[in-house]
Protein backbone atom coordinates (compact mmCIF):
# COMPACT_ATOMS: atom_id res chain seq x y z
CA UNK A 1 0.00 0.00 0.00
CA UNK A 2 1.18 3.55 -0.71
CA UNK A 3 2.34 5.88 2.07
CA UNK A 4 -0.70 7.48 3.62
CA UNK A 5 -1.13 10.78 5.44
CA UNK A 6 -4.24 10.42 7.62
CA UNK A 7 -6.30 12.25 10.23
CA UNK A 8 -8.31 10.34 12.87
CA UNK A 9 -11.32 12.39 13.92
CA UNK A 10 -14.03 11.69 16.49
CA UNK A 11 -15.44 12.57 19.88
CA UNK A 12 -13.43 12.01 23.09
CA UNK A 13 -13.31 8.29 23.82
CA UNK A 14 -14.30 7.30 20.27
CA UNK A 15 -11.26 5.03 20.09
CA UNK A 16 -8.99 7.33 18.05
CA UNK A 17 -5.90 6.50 20.12
CA UNK A 18 -6.58 2.76 20.26
CA UNK A 19 -7.24 2.48 16.54
CA UNK A 20 -4.44 4.87 15.54
CA UNK A 21 -2.03 2.66 17.48
CA UNK A 22 -3.25 -0.51 15.72
CA UNK A 23 -3.39 0.97 12.22
CA UNK A 24 -0.03 2.75 12.54
CA UNK A 25 1.61 -0.55 13.53
CA UNK A 26 -0.08 -2.47 10.70
CA UNK A 27 0.71 0.07 7.99
CA UNK A 28 4.05 1.34 9.29
CA UNK A 29 2.76 4.89 9.79
CA UNK A 30 3.97 7.34 12.43
CA UNK A 31 1.41 8.44 15.00
CA UNK A 32 1.23 12.07 16.13
CA UNK A 33 -0.97 12.53 19.20
CA UNK A 34 -1.15 16.09 20.56
CA UNK A 35 -3.05 14.91 23.68
CA UNK A 36 -0.12 12.63 24.68
CA UNK A 37 2.48 15.29 23.84
CA UNK A 38 0.63 17.87 25.96
CA UNK A 39 0.16 15.44 28.90
CA UNK A 40 3.92 14.74 28.89
CA UNK A 41 4.66 18.48 29.03
CA UNK A 42 2.29 18.81 32.00
CA UNK A 43 3.95 15.86 33.79
CA UNK A 44 7.41 17.29 33.21
CA UNK A 45 6.24 20.70 34.46
CA UNK A 46 7.70 22.57 31.47
CA UNK A 47 6.64 26.14 30.66
CA UNK A 48 4.32 24.84 27.93
CA UNK A 49 2.96 22.22 30.37
CA UNK A 50 2.13 24.91 32.93
CA UNK A 51 0.39 27.00 30.28
CA UNK A 52 -1.82 24.16 29.02
CA UNK A 53 -2.59 22.28 32.28
CA UNK A 54 -5.60 24.45 33.20
CA UNK A 55 -7.30 23.96 29.82
CA UNK A 56 -6.81 20.20 29.90
CA UNK A 57 -8.03 19.74 33.48
CA UNK A 58 -11.24 21.58 32.62
CA UNK A 59 -11.77 19.61 29.39
CA UNK A 60 -11.27 22.72 27.24
CA UNK A 61 -9.18 22.95 24.08
CA UNK A 62 -5.65 24.30 24.23
CA UNK A 63 -5.32 27.48 22.07
CA UNK A 64 -4.98 26.78 18.34
CA UNK A 65 -1.64 28.54 17.88
CA UNK A 66 0.07 26.39 20.54
CA UNK A 67 -1.21 23.15 19.03
CA UNK A 68 -0.36 24.24 15.49
CA UNK A 69 3.20 24.97 16.53
CA UNK A 70 3.54 21.48 18.06
CA UNK A 71 2.06 19.81 14.98
CA UNK A 72 4.27 21.82 12.60
CA UNK A 73 7.37 20.67 14.52
CA UNK A 74 6.21 17.04 14.69
CA UNK A 75 5.44 16.88 10.96
CA UNK A 76 8.87 18.34 10.23
CA UNK A 77 10.42 15.67 12.46
CA UNK A 78 8.52 12.56 11.26
CA UNK A 79 7.97 13.33 7.56
CA UNK A 80 5.25 11.74 5.41
CA UNK A 81 3.32 8.57 6.31
CA UNK A 82 1.52 9.69 9.46
CA UNK A 83 -1.69 9.51 11.47
CA UNK A 84 -2.72 12.71 13.20
CA UNK A 85 -4.70 11.40 16.19
CA UNK A 86 -6.84 14.12 17.79
CA UNK A 87 -5.78 16.94 15.45
CA UNK A 88 -7.27 19.06 13.98
CA UNK A 89 -10.04 19.87 16.44
CA UNK A 90 -11.21 23.25 15.20
CA UNK A 91 -11.78 24.73 11.76
CA UNK A 92 -8.86 27.12 12.43
CA UNK A 93 -6.59 24.11 13.11
CA UNK A 94 -7.83 22.38 9.94
CA UNK A 95 -7.03 25.48 7.90
CA UNK A 96 -3.62 25.68 9.60
CA UNK A 97 -2.99 22.04 8.65
CA UNK A 98 -3.98 22.80 5.04
CA UNK A 99 -1.39 25.59 4.99
CA UNK A 100 1.36 23.41 6.47
CA UNK A 101 0.69 20.58 4.00
CA UNK A 102 0.49 22.96 1.06
CA UNK A 103 3.83 24.53 1.96
CA UNK A 104 5.40 21.05 1.97
CA UNK A 105 3.46 19.93 -1.13
CA UNK A 106 2.11 16.97 0.83
CA UNK A 107 -1.40 15.56 0.45
CA UNK A 108 -3.87 14.57 3.12
CA UNK A 109 -5.24 11.26 1.83
CA UNK A 110 -8.21 10.62 4.13
CA UNK A 111 -9.90 11.65 7.37
CA UNK A 112 -11.13 8.60 9.31
CA UNK A 113 -14.14 9.68 11.36
CA UNK A 114 -15.09 7.34 14.21
CA UNK A 115 -18.78 7.84 14.82
CA UNK A 116 -19.80 6.88 18.39
CA UNK A 117 -22.93 8.01 20.32
CA UNK A 118 -22.57 10.02 23.57
CA UNK A 119 -23.91 7.31 25.93
CA UNK A 120 -21.31 4.81 24.66
CA UNK A 121 -18.58 7.44 25.11
CA UNK A 122 -19.49 8.08 28.74
CA UNK A 123 -19.40 4.30 29.39
CA UNK A 124 -16.01 3.90 27.71
CA UNK A 125 -14.29 6.83 29.37
CA UNK A 126 -15.61 5.96 32.83
CA UNK A 127 -14.00 2.50 32.48
CA UNK A 128 -10.75 3.61 30.80
CA UNK A 129 -7.44 3.00 32.59
CA UNK A 130 -4.05 4.05 31.25
CA UNK A 131 -0.51 3.03 32.06
CA UNK A 132 1.45 6.05 33.34
CA UNK A 133 4.69 4.32 32.40
CA UNK A 134 4.30 2.94 28.83
CA UNK A 135 1.04 4.64 27.77
CA UNK A 136 -0.97 1.43 27.13
CA UNK A 137 -4.74 1.98 27.20
CA UNK A 138 -7.23 -0.48 28.76
CA UNK A 139 -10.92 -0.62 29.44
CA UNK A 140 -12.07 -2.35 32.61
CA UNK A 141 -15.18 -3.64 30.79
CA UNK A 142 -14.17 -4.32 27.19
CA UNK A 143 -10.38 -4.82 27.27
CA UNK A 144 -9.24 -5.27 30.89
CA UNK A 145 -5.64 -6.05 31.89
CA UNK A 146 -4.90 -9.69 32.81
CA UNK A 147 -4.08 -8.83 36.46
CA UNK A 148 -6.46 -6.44 38.17
CA UNK A 149 -5.17 -2.86 37.60
CA UNK A 150 -1.62 -3.79 36.51
CA UNK A 151 -0.24 -3.07 33.02
CA UNK A 152 0.20 -6.27 30.95
CA UNK A 153 3.14 -4.75 29.10
CA UNK A 154 5.29 -3.21 31.85
CA UNK A 155 3.70 -4.11 35.20
CA UNK A 156 3.02 -0.50 36.32
CA UNK A 157 -0.12 0.31 38.32
CA UNK A 158 -2.84 1.64 35.99
CA UNK A 159 -4.48 5.01 36.61
CA UNK A 160 -7.58 6.93 35.55
CA UNK A 161 -6.91 10.00 33.41
CA UNK A 162 -7.65 13.24 35.30
CA UNK A 163 -10.07 14.40 32.59
CA UNK A 164 -12.10 11.14 32.70
CA UNK A 165 -14.22 12.32 35.66
CA UNK A 166 -17.93 12.51 34.71
CA UNK A 167 -18.15 16.32 34.93
CA UNK A 168 -15.11 16.79 32.67
CA UNK A 169 -16.33 14.14 30.21
CA UNK A 170 -19.56 16.15 29.82
CA UNK A 171 -17.56 19.33 29.21
CA UNK A 172 -15.34 17.60 26.62
CA UNK A 173 -18.43 16.37 24.78
CA UNK A 174 -19.85 19.91 24.72
CA UNK A 175 -16.57 21.28 23.38
CA UNK A 176 -16.48 18.52 20.77
CA UNK A 177 -19.99 19.34 19.52
CA UNK A 178 -19.30 23.06 19.30
CA UNK A 179 -15.70 23.16 18.07
CA UNK A 180 -14.81 19.83 16.45
CA UNK A 181 -18.01 18.38 14.93
CA UNK A 182 -18.02 21.10 12.18
CA UNK A 183 -14.92 19.37 10.79
CA UNK A 184 -17.10 16.46 9.62
CA UNK A 185 -18.70 18.80 7.13
CA UNK A 186 -15.37 20.52 6.36
CA UNK A 187 -13.74 17.26 5.29
CA UNK A 188 -16.87 15.82 3.68
CA UNK A 189 -16.92 18.83 1.34
CA UNK A 190 -13.27 18.17 0.48
CA UNK A 191 -14.17 14.55 -0.37
CA UNK A 192 -11.78 13.21 2.29
CA UNK A 193 -14.15 11.85 4.95
CA UNK A 194 -14.23 8.10 5.64
CA UNK A 195 -17.08 7.47 8.08
CA UNK A 196 -16.66 4.41 10.32
CA UNK A 197 -19.17 2.94 12.79
CA UNK A 198 -16.96 3.32 15.89
CA UNK A 199 -19.57 1.83 18.22
CA UNK A 200 -18.70 -1.72 17.09
CA UNK A 201 -16.16 -3.95 18.86
CA UNK A 202 -12.45 -3.04 18.85
CA UNK A 203 -11.55 -5.68 16.24
CA UNK A 204 -14.53 -4.89 14.05
CA UNK A 205 -13.63 -1.19 14.00
CA UNK A 206 -10.00 -2.00 13.09
CA UNK A 207 -11.12 -4.20 10.24
CA UNK A 208 -13.62 -1.59 8.97
CA UNK A 209 -10.82 1.01 8.89
CA UNK A 210 -8.43 -1.38 7.14
CA UNK A 211 -11.02 -2.27 4.51
CA UNK A 212 -11.88 1.38 3.94
CA UNK A 213 -8.20 2.30 3.51
CA UNK A 214 -7.55 -0.63 1.18
CA UNK A 215 -10.57 0.35 -0.86
CA UNK A 216 -9.63 3.99 -1.25
CA UNK A 217 -10.45 4.84 -4.79
CA UNK A 218 -7.94 7.50 -5.78
CA UNK A 219 -8.71 10.03 -8.42
CA UNK A 220 -6.08 11.09 -10.92
CA UNK A 221 -4.40 13.59 -8.62
CA UNK A 222 -4.50 11.07 -5.75
CA UNK A 223 -6.38 13.71 -3.82
CA UNK A 224 -8.47 11.57 -1.50
CA UNK A 225 -11.34 9.12 -1.94
CA UNK A 226 -13.82 9.73 -4.71
CA UNK A 227 -16.68 7.82 -3.06
CA UNK A 228 -17.83 7.36 0.56
CA UNK A 229 -16.73 4.36 2.65
CA UNK A 230 -17.45 2.85 6.06
P1 LIG B 1 -6.89 13.70 23.94
O1 LIG B 1 -5.93 12.94 24.73
O2 LIG B 1 -6.74 13.74 22.46
O3 LIG B 1 -8.34 13.21 24.37
P2 LIG B 1 -9.68 12.97 23.51
O4 LIG B 1 -9.77 13.45 22.12
O5 LIG B 1 -10.70 13.48 24.41
O6 LIG B 1 -9.63 11.52 23.19
P3 LIG B 1 -9.35 10.39 24.20
O7 LIG B 1 -7.87 10.14 24.29
O8 LIG B 1 -10.09 10.63 25.47
O9 LIG B 1 -10.10 9.17 23.49
P4 LIG B 1 -9.76 8.33 22.21
O10 LIG B 1 -10.72 8.69 21.11
O11 LIG B 1 -8.31 8.33 21.88
O12 LIG B 1 -10.23 6.92 22.77
P5 LIG B 1 -9.37 5.69 23.35
O13 LIG B 1 -8.76 4.95 22.21
O14 LIG B 1 -8.50 6.09 24.48
O15 LIG B 1 -6.95 15.21 24.44
C1 LIG B 1 -6.93 15.54 25.82
C2 LIG B 1 -6.93 17.06 25.98
O16 LIG B 1 -5.74 17.62 25.35
C3 LIG B 1 -8.09 17.81 25.31
O17 LIG B 1 -9.24 17.82 26.13
C4 LIG B 1 -7.46 19.19 25.11
O18 LIG B 1 -7.41 19.92 26.31
C5 LIG B 1 -6.04 18.86 24.72
N1 LIG B 1 -5.89 18.70 23.26
C6 LIG B 1 -5.55 17.55 22.61
N2 LIG B 1 -5.54 17.77 21.28
C7 LIG B 1 -5.87 19.07 21.10
C8 LIG B 1 -6.05 19.88 19.93
N3 LIG B 1 -5.88 19.39 18.69
N4 LIG B 1 -6.43 21.17 20.11
C9 LIG B 1 -6.59 21.69 21.34
N5 LIG B 1 -6.46 20.96 22.49
C10 LIG B 1 -6.10 19.67 22.36
O19 LIG B 1 -10.59 4.81 23.90
C11 LIG B 1 -11.34 5.23 25.03
C12 LIG B 1 -11.73 4.01 25.88
O20 LIG B 1 -12.65 3.21 25.15
C13 LIG B 1 -10.55 3.08 26.21
O21 LIG B 1 -10.76 2.52 27.48
C14 LIG B 1 -10.63 1.98 25.13
O22 LIG B 1 -10.09 0.75 25.58
C15 LIG B 1 -12.14 1.90 24.91
N6 LIG B 1 -12.50 1.56 23.54
C16 LIG B 1 -11.97 2.10 22.39
N7 LIG B 1 -12.57 1.57 21.31
C17 LIG B 1 -13.51 0.70 21.78
C18 LIG B 1 -14.46 -0.15 21.15
N8 LIG B 1 -14.58 -0.21 19.81
N9 LIG B 1 -15.28 -0.88 21.93
C19 LIG B 1 -15.18 -0.83 23.30
N10 LIG B 1 -14.28 -0.07 23.97
C20 LIG B 1 -13.46 0.70 23.21
Tab-separated table of C-alpha atoms and ligand atoms in Angstrom:
chain	number	residue	atom	x	y	z
A	1	UNK	CA	0.000	0.000	0.000
A	2	UNK	CA	1.181	3.545	-0.715
A	3	UNK	CA	2.335	5.876	2.065
A	4	UNK	CA	-0.701	7.485	3.617
A	5	UNK	CA	-1.135	10.779	5.436
A	6	UNK	CA	-4.242	10.417	7.623
A	7	UNK	CA	-6.297	12.249	10.230
A	8	UNK	CA	-8.305	10.336	12.870
A	9	UNK	CA	-11.315	12.394	13.917
A	10	UNK	CA	-14.031	11.688	16.485
A	11	UNK	CA	-15.438	12.568	19.881
A	12	UNK	CA	-13.434	12.013	23.092
A	13	UNK	CA	-13.310	8.292	23.822
A	14	UNK	CA	-14.304	7.304	20.270
A	15	UNK	CA	-11.258	5.026	20.091
A	16	UNK	CA	-8.990	7.325	18.051
A	17	UNK	CA	-5.903	6.499	20.124
A	18	UNK	CA	-6.585	2.761	20.262
A	19	UNK	CA	-7.241	2.478	16.539
A	20	UNK	CA	-4.436	4.873	15.537
A	21	UNK	CA	-2.026	2.656	17.483
A	22	UNK	CA	-3.249	-0.511	15.723
A	23	UNK	CA	-3.391	0.968	12.220
A	24	UNK	CA	-0.028	2.752	12.538
A	25	UNK	CA	1.614	-0.550	13.527
A	26	UNK	CA	-0.078	-2.473	10.705
A	27	UNK	CA	0.711	0.071	7.994
A	28	UNK	CA	4.054	1.340	9.287
A	29	UNK	CA	2.764	4.894	9.792
A	30	UNK	CA	3.970	7.344	12.434
A	31	UNK	CA	1.414	8.440	15.000
A	32	UNK	CA	1.232	12.069	16.125
A	33	UNK	CA	-0.975	12.535	19.199
A	34	UNK	CA	-1.150	16.089	20.564
A	35	UNK	CA	-3.045	14.908	23.677
A	36	UNK	CA	-0.122	12.635	24.681
A	37	UNK	CA	2.481	15.290	23.838
A	38	UNK	CA	0.634	17.873	25.963
A	39	UNK	CA	0.161	15.438	28.899
A	40	UNK	CA	3.920	14.738	28.893
A	41	UNK	CA	4.659	18.485	29.026
A	42	UNK	CA	2.285	18.807	32.004
A	43	UNK	CA	3.945	15.858	33.794
A	44	UNK	CA	7.411	17.295	33.206
A	45	UNK	CA	6.242	20.698	34.464
A	46	UNK	CA	7.703	22.574	31.470
A	47	UNK	CA	6.643	26.136	30.662
A	48	UNK	CA	4.320	24.841	27.930
A	49	UNK	CA	2.961	22.218	30.367
A	50	UNK	CA	2.132	24.914	32.930
A	51	UNK	CA	0.393	26.999	30.283
A	52	UNK	CA	-1.824	24.162	29.025
A	53	UNK	CA	-2.592	22.283	32.275
A	54	UNK	CA	-5.602	24.448	33.200
A	55	UNK	CA	-7.305	23.964	29.820
A	56	UNK	CA	-6.808	20.200	29.904
A	57	UNK	CA	-8.028	19.736	33.482
A	58	UNK	CA	-11.239	21.582	32.625
A	59	UNK	CA	-11.766	19.613	29.392
A	60	UNK	CA	-11.266	22.716	27.240
A	61	UNK	CA	-9.176	22.954	24.083
A	62	UNK	CA	-5.645	24.298	24.231
A	63	UNK	CA	-5.322	27.484	22.069
A	64	UNK	CA	-4.977	26.778	18.343
A	65	UNK	CA	-1.639	28.545	17.875
A	66	UNK	CA	0.071	26.394	20.538
A	67	UNK	CA	-1.211	23.148	19.028
A	68	UNK	CA	-0.363	24.240	15.491
A	69	UNK	CA	3.204	24.970	16.527
A	70	UNK	CA	3.536	21.484	18.055
A	71	UNK	CA	2.057	19.806	14.980
A	72	UNK	CA	4.267	21.817	12.605
A	73	UNK	CA	7.368	20.672	14.525
A	74	UNK	CA	6.212	17.037	14.690
A	75	UNK	CA	5.443	16.883	10.959
A	76	UNK	CA	8.865	18.341	10.228
A	77	UNK	CA	10.422	15.665	12.456
A	78	UNK	CA	8.524	12.558	11.260
A	79	UNK	CA	7.972	13.329	7.558
A	80	UNK	CA	5.255	11.739	5.414
A	81	UNK	CA	3.320	8.572	6.306
A	82	UNK	CA	1.517	9.685	9.458
A	83	UNK	CA	-1.690	9.509	11.470
A	84	UNK	CA	-2.723	12.711	13.205
A	85	UNK	CA	-4.700	11.395	16.188
A	86	UNK	CA	-6.838	14.117	17.794
A	87	UNK	CA	-5.784	16.935	15.454
A	88	UNK	CA	-7.267	19.059	13.981
A	89	UNK	CA	-10.042	19.867	16.443
A	90	UNK	CA	-11.212	23.252	15.203
A	91	UNK	CA	-11.781	24.729	11.757
A	92	UNK	CA	-8.855	27.118	12.429
A	93	UNK	CA	-6.593	24.113	13.113
A	94	UNK	CA	-7.833	22.380	9.940
A	95	UNK	CA	-7.029	25.478	7.897
A	96	UNK	CA	-3.623	25.678	9.604
A	97	UNK	CA	-2.987	22.042	8.651
A	98	UNK	CA	-3.984	22.797	5.038
A	99	UNK	CA	-1.388	25.590	4.991
A	100	UNK	CA	1.364	23.408	6.474
A	101	UNK	CA	0.695	20.578	3.995
A	102	UNK	CA	0.487	22.964	1.062
A	103	UNK	CA	3.827	24.530	1.964
A	104	UNK	CA	5.403	21.053	1.965
A	105	UNK	CA	3.463	19.934	-1.128
A	106	UNK	CA	2.110	16.966	0.828
A	107	UNK	CA	-1.398	15.560	0.452
A	108	UNK	CA	-3.873	14.569	3.124
A	109	UNK	CA	-5.243	11.260	1.828
A	110	UNK	CA	-8.207	10.618	4.134
A	111	UNK	CA	-9.899	11.646	7.371
A	112	UNK	CA	-11.129	8.601	9.310
A	113	UNK	CA	-14.142	9.681	11.356
A	114	UNK	CA	-15.090	7.335	14.213
A	115	UNK	CA	-18.784	7.843	14.819
A	116	UNK	CA	-19.804	6.884	18.395
A	117	UNK	CA	-22.934	8.011	20.320
A	118	UNK	CA	-22.574	10.015	23.567
A	119	UNK	CA	-23.912	7.312	25.927
A	120	UNK	CA	-21.310	4.812	24.665
A	121	UNK	CA	-18.577	7.437	25.112
A	122	UNK	CA	-19.489	8.079	28.735
A	123	UNK	CA	-19.403	4.300	29.388
A	124	UNK	CA	-16.011	3.895	27.709
A	125	UNK	CA	-14.289	6.826	29.371
A	126	UNK	CA	-15.608	5.962	32.832
A	127	UNK	CA	-14.002	2.503	32.483
A	128	UNK	CA	-10.750	3.607	30.804
A	129	UNK	CA	-7.435	2.997	32.591
A	130	UNK	CA	-4.047	4.054	31.253
A	131	UNK	CA	-0.507	3.032	32.065
A	132	UNK	CA	1.447	6.054	33.343
A	133	UNK	CA	4.688	4.321	32.403
A	134	UNK	CA	4.298	2.939	28.834
A	135	UNK	CA	1.038	4.644	27.765
A	136	UNK	CA	-0.967	1.427	27.127
A	137	UNK	CA	-4.740	1.977	27.197
A	138	UNK	CA	-7.231	-0.477	28.759
A	139	UNK	CA	-10.924	-0.618	29.438
A	140	UNK	CA	-12.072	-2.351	32.608
A	141	UNK	CA	-15.180	-3.639	30.786
A	142	UNK	CA	-14.172	-4.325	27.186
A	143	UNK	CA	-10.376	-4.818	27.271
A	144	UNK	CA	-9.243	-5.270	30.890
A	145	UNK	CA	-5.638	-6.052	31.892
A	146	UNK	CA	-4.900	-9.688	32.806
A	147	UNK	CA	-4.081	-8.832	36.460
A	148	UNK	CA	-6.461	-6.445	38.173
A	149	UNK	CA	-5.172	-2.855	37.603
A	150	UNK	CA	-1.624	-3.789	36.505
A	151	UNK	CA	-0.236	-3.071	33.023
A	152	UNK	CA	0.200	-6.269	30.953
A	153	UNK	CA	3.145	-4.751	29.104
A	154	UNK	CA	5.288	-3.212	31.849
A	155	UNK	CA	3.701	-4.107	35.205
A	156	UNK	CA	3.020	-0.499	36.319
A	157	UNK	CA	-0.116	0.313	38.319
A	158	UNK	CA	-2.842	1.637	35.986
A	159	UNK	CA	-4.482	5.013	36.610
A	160	UNK	CA	-7.577	6.929	35.546
A	161	UNK	CA	-6.908	9.999	33.412
A	162	UNK	CA	-7.646	13.245	35.299
A	163	UNK	CA	-10.072	14.398	32.588
A	164	UNK	CA	-12.095	11.142	32.699
A	165	UNK	CA	-14.223	12.319	35.657
A	166	UNK	CA	-17.926	12.509	34.714
A	167	UNK	CA	-18.152	16.324	34.934
A	168	UNK	CA	-15.108	16.785	32.667
A	169	UNK	CA	-16.334	14.138	30.212
A	170	UNK	CA	-19.564	16.151	29.821
A	171	UNK	CA	-17.558	19.332	29.208
A	172	UNK	CA	-15.337	17.598	26.623
A	173	UNK	CA	-18.433	16.373	24.782
A	174	UNK	CA	-19.852	19.909	24.721
A	175	UNK	CA	-16.575	21.285	23.383
A	176	UNK	CA	-16.476	18.519	20.769
A	177	UNK	CA	-19.991	19.341	19.521
A	178	UNK	CA	-19.299	23.060	19.305
A	179	UNK	CA	-15.696	23.163	18.073
A	180	UNK	CA	-14.809	19.828	16.446
A	181	UNK	CA	-18.012	18.379	14.933
A	182	UNK	CA	-18.024	21.097	12.182
A	183	UNK	CA	-14.918	19.365	10.789
A	184	UNK	CA	-17.096	16.461	9.625
A	185	UNK	CA	-18.701	18.803	7.129
A	186	UNK	CA	-15.368	20.521	6.363
A	187	UNK	CA	-13.740	17.259	5.287
A	188	UNK	CA	-16.873	15.822	3.681
A	189	UNK	CA	-16.922	18.830	1.339
A	190	UNK	CA	-13.266	18.175	0.479
A	191	UNK	CA	-14.165	14.551	-0.366
A	192	UNK	CA	-11.783	13.206	2.293
A	193	UNK	CA	-14.155	11.853	4.953
A	194	UNK	CA	-14.231	8.103	5.637
A	195	UNK	CA	-17.081	7.469	8.079
A	196	UNK	CA	-16.663	4.409	10.320
A	197	UNK	CA	-19.169	2.940	12.788
A	198	UNK	CA	-16.962	3.323	15.886
A	199	UNK	CA	-19.573	1.832	18.224
A	200	UNK	CA	-18.695	-1.719	17.091
A	201	UNK	CA	-16.164	-3.946	18.864
A	202	UNK	CA	-12.449	-3.036	18.848
A	203	UNK	CA	-11.553	-5.677	16.242
A	204	UNK	CA	-14.532	-4.887	14.047
A	205	UNK	CA	-13.628	-1.193	13.996
A	206	UNK	CA	-9.997	-2.000	13.093
A	207	UNK	CA	-11.119	-4.200	10.240
A	208	UNK	CA	-13.617	-1.588	8.968
A	209	UNK	CA	-10.824	1.012	8.889
A	210	UNK	CA	-8.431	-1.377	7.137
A	211	UNK	CA	-11.021	-2.270	4.509
A	212	UNK	CA	-11.877	1.385	3.941
A	213	UNK	CA	-8.203	2.304	3.511
A	214	UNK	CA	-7.545	-0.632	1.182
A	215	UNK	CA	-10.571	0.350	-0.863
A	216	UNK	CA	-9.628	3.989	-1.251
A	217	UNK	CA	-10.454	4.838	-4.791
A	218	UNK	CA	-7.939	7.498	-5.777
A	219	UNK	CA	-8.710	10.034	-8.424
A	220	UNK	CA	-6.078	11.090	-10.925
A	221	UNK	CA	-4.400	13.588	-8.625
A	222	UNK	CA	-4.497	11.066	-5.750
A	223	UNK	CA	-6.379	13.709	-3.819
A	224	UNK	CA	-8.475	11.569	-1.503
A	225	UNK	CA	-11.344	9.116	-1.943
A	226	UNK	CA	-13.824	9.728	-4.710
A	227	UNK	CA	-16.679	7.822	-3.060
A	228	UNK	CA	-17.825	7.359	0.563
A	229	UNK	CA	-16.729	4.365	2.653
A	230	UNK	CA	-17.450	2.849	6.064
B	1	LIG	P1	-6.895	13.699	23.940
B	1	LIG	O1	-5.928	12.943	24.726
B	1	LIG	O2	-6.737	13.738	22.460
B	1	LIG	O3	-8.336	13.211	24.367
B	1	LIG	P2	-9.681	12.974	23.507
B	1	LIG	O4	-9.767	13.452	22.116
B	1	LIG	O5	-10.699	13.482	24.407
B	1	LIG	O6	-9.635	11.516	23.195
B	1	LIG	P3	-9.353	10.389	24.196
B	1	LIG	O7	-7.869	10.143	24.292
B	1	LIG	O8	-10.087	10.631	25.465
B	1	LIG	O9	-10.098	9.174	23.489
B	1	LIG	P4	-9.764	8.330	22.208
B	1	LIG	O10	-10.716	8.692	21.106
B	1	LIG	O11	-8.306	8.335	21.881
B	1	LIG	O12	-10.229	6.919	22.768
B	1	LIG	P5	-9.371	5.693	23.345
B	1	LIG	O13	-8.755	4.952	22.209
B	1	LIG	O14	-8.503	6.087	24.482
B	1	LIG	O15	-6.950	15.213	24.442
B	1	LIG	C1	-6.931	15.543	25.818
B	1	LIG	C2	-6.928	17.057	25.981
B	1	LIG	O16	-5.745	17.616	25.348
B	1	LIG	C3	-8.088	17.806	25.312
B	1	LIG	O17	-9.237	17.825	26.134
B	1	LIG	C4	-7.459	19.190	25.107
B	1	LIG	O18	-7.413	19.919	26.308
B	1	LIG	C5	-6.036	18.864	24.720
B	1	LIG	N1	-5.893	18.699	23.256
B	1	LIG	C6	-5.547	17.553	22.611
B	1	LIG	N2	-5.537	17.766	21.281
B	1	LIG	C7	-5.873	19.072	21.096
B	1	LIG	C8	-6.049	19.877	19.930
B	1	LIG	N3	-5.883	19.395	18.690
B	1	LIG	N4	-6.427	21.169	20.111
B	1	LIG	C9	-6.593	21.686	21.344
B	1	LIG	N5	-6.465	20.965	22.490
B	1	LIG	C10	-6.097	19.670	22.356
B	1	LIG	O19	-10.590	4.810	23.903
B	1	LIG	C11	-11.339	5.228	25.027
B	1	LIG	C12	-11.729	4.009	25.875
B	1	LIG	O20	-12.651	3.207	25.146
B	1	LIG	C13	-10.550	3.077	26.206
B	1	LIG	O21	-10.761	2.516	27.481
B	1	LIG	C14	-10.628	1.979	25.129
B	1	LIG	O22	-10.089	0.749	25.577
B	1	LIG	C15	-12.138	1.899	24.910
B	1	LIG	N6	-12.499	1.562	23.536
B	1	LIG	C16	-11.975	2.096	22.388
B	1	LIG	N7	-12.574	1.574	21.308
B	1	LIG	C17	-13.512	0.704	21.777
B	1	LIG	C18	-14.462	-0.152	21.150
B	1	LIG	N8	-14.580	-0.205	19.813
B	1	LIG	N9	-15.277	-0.876	21.927
B	1	LIG	C19	-15.181	-0.831	23.302
B	1	LIG	N10	-14.282	-0.067	23.969
B	1	LIG	C20	-13.463	0.696	23.209
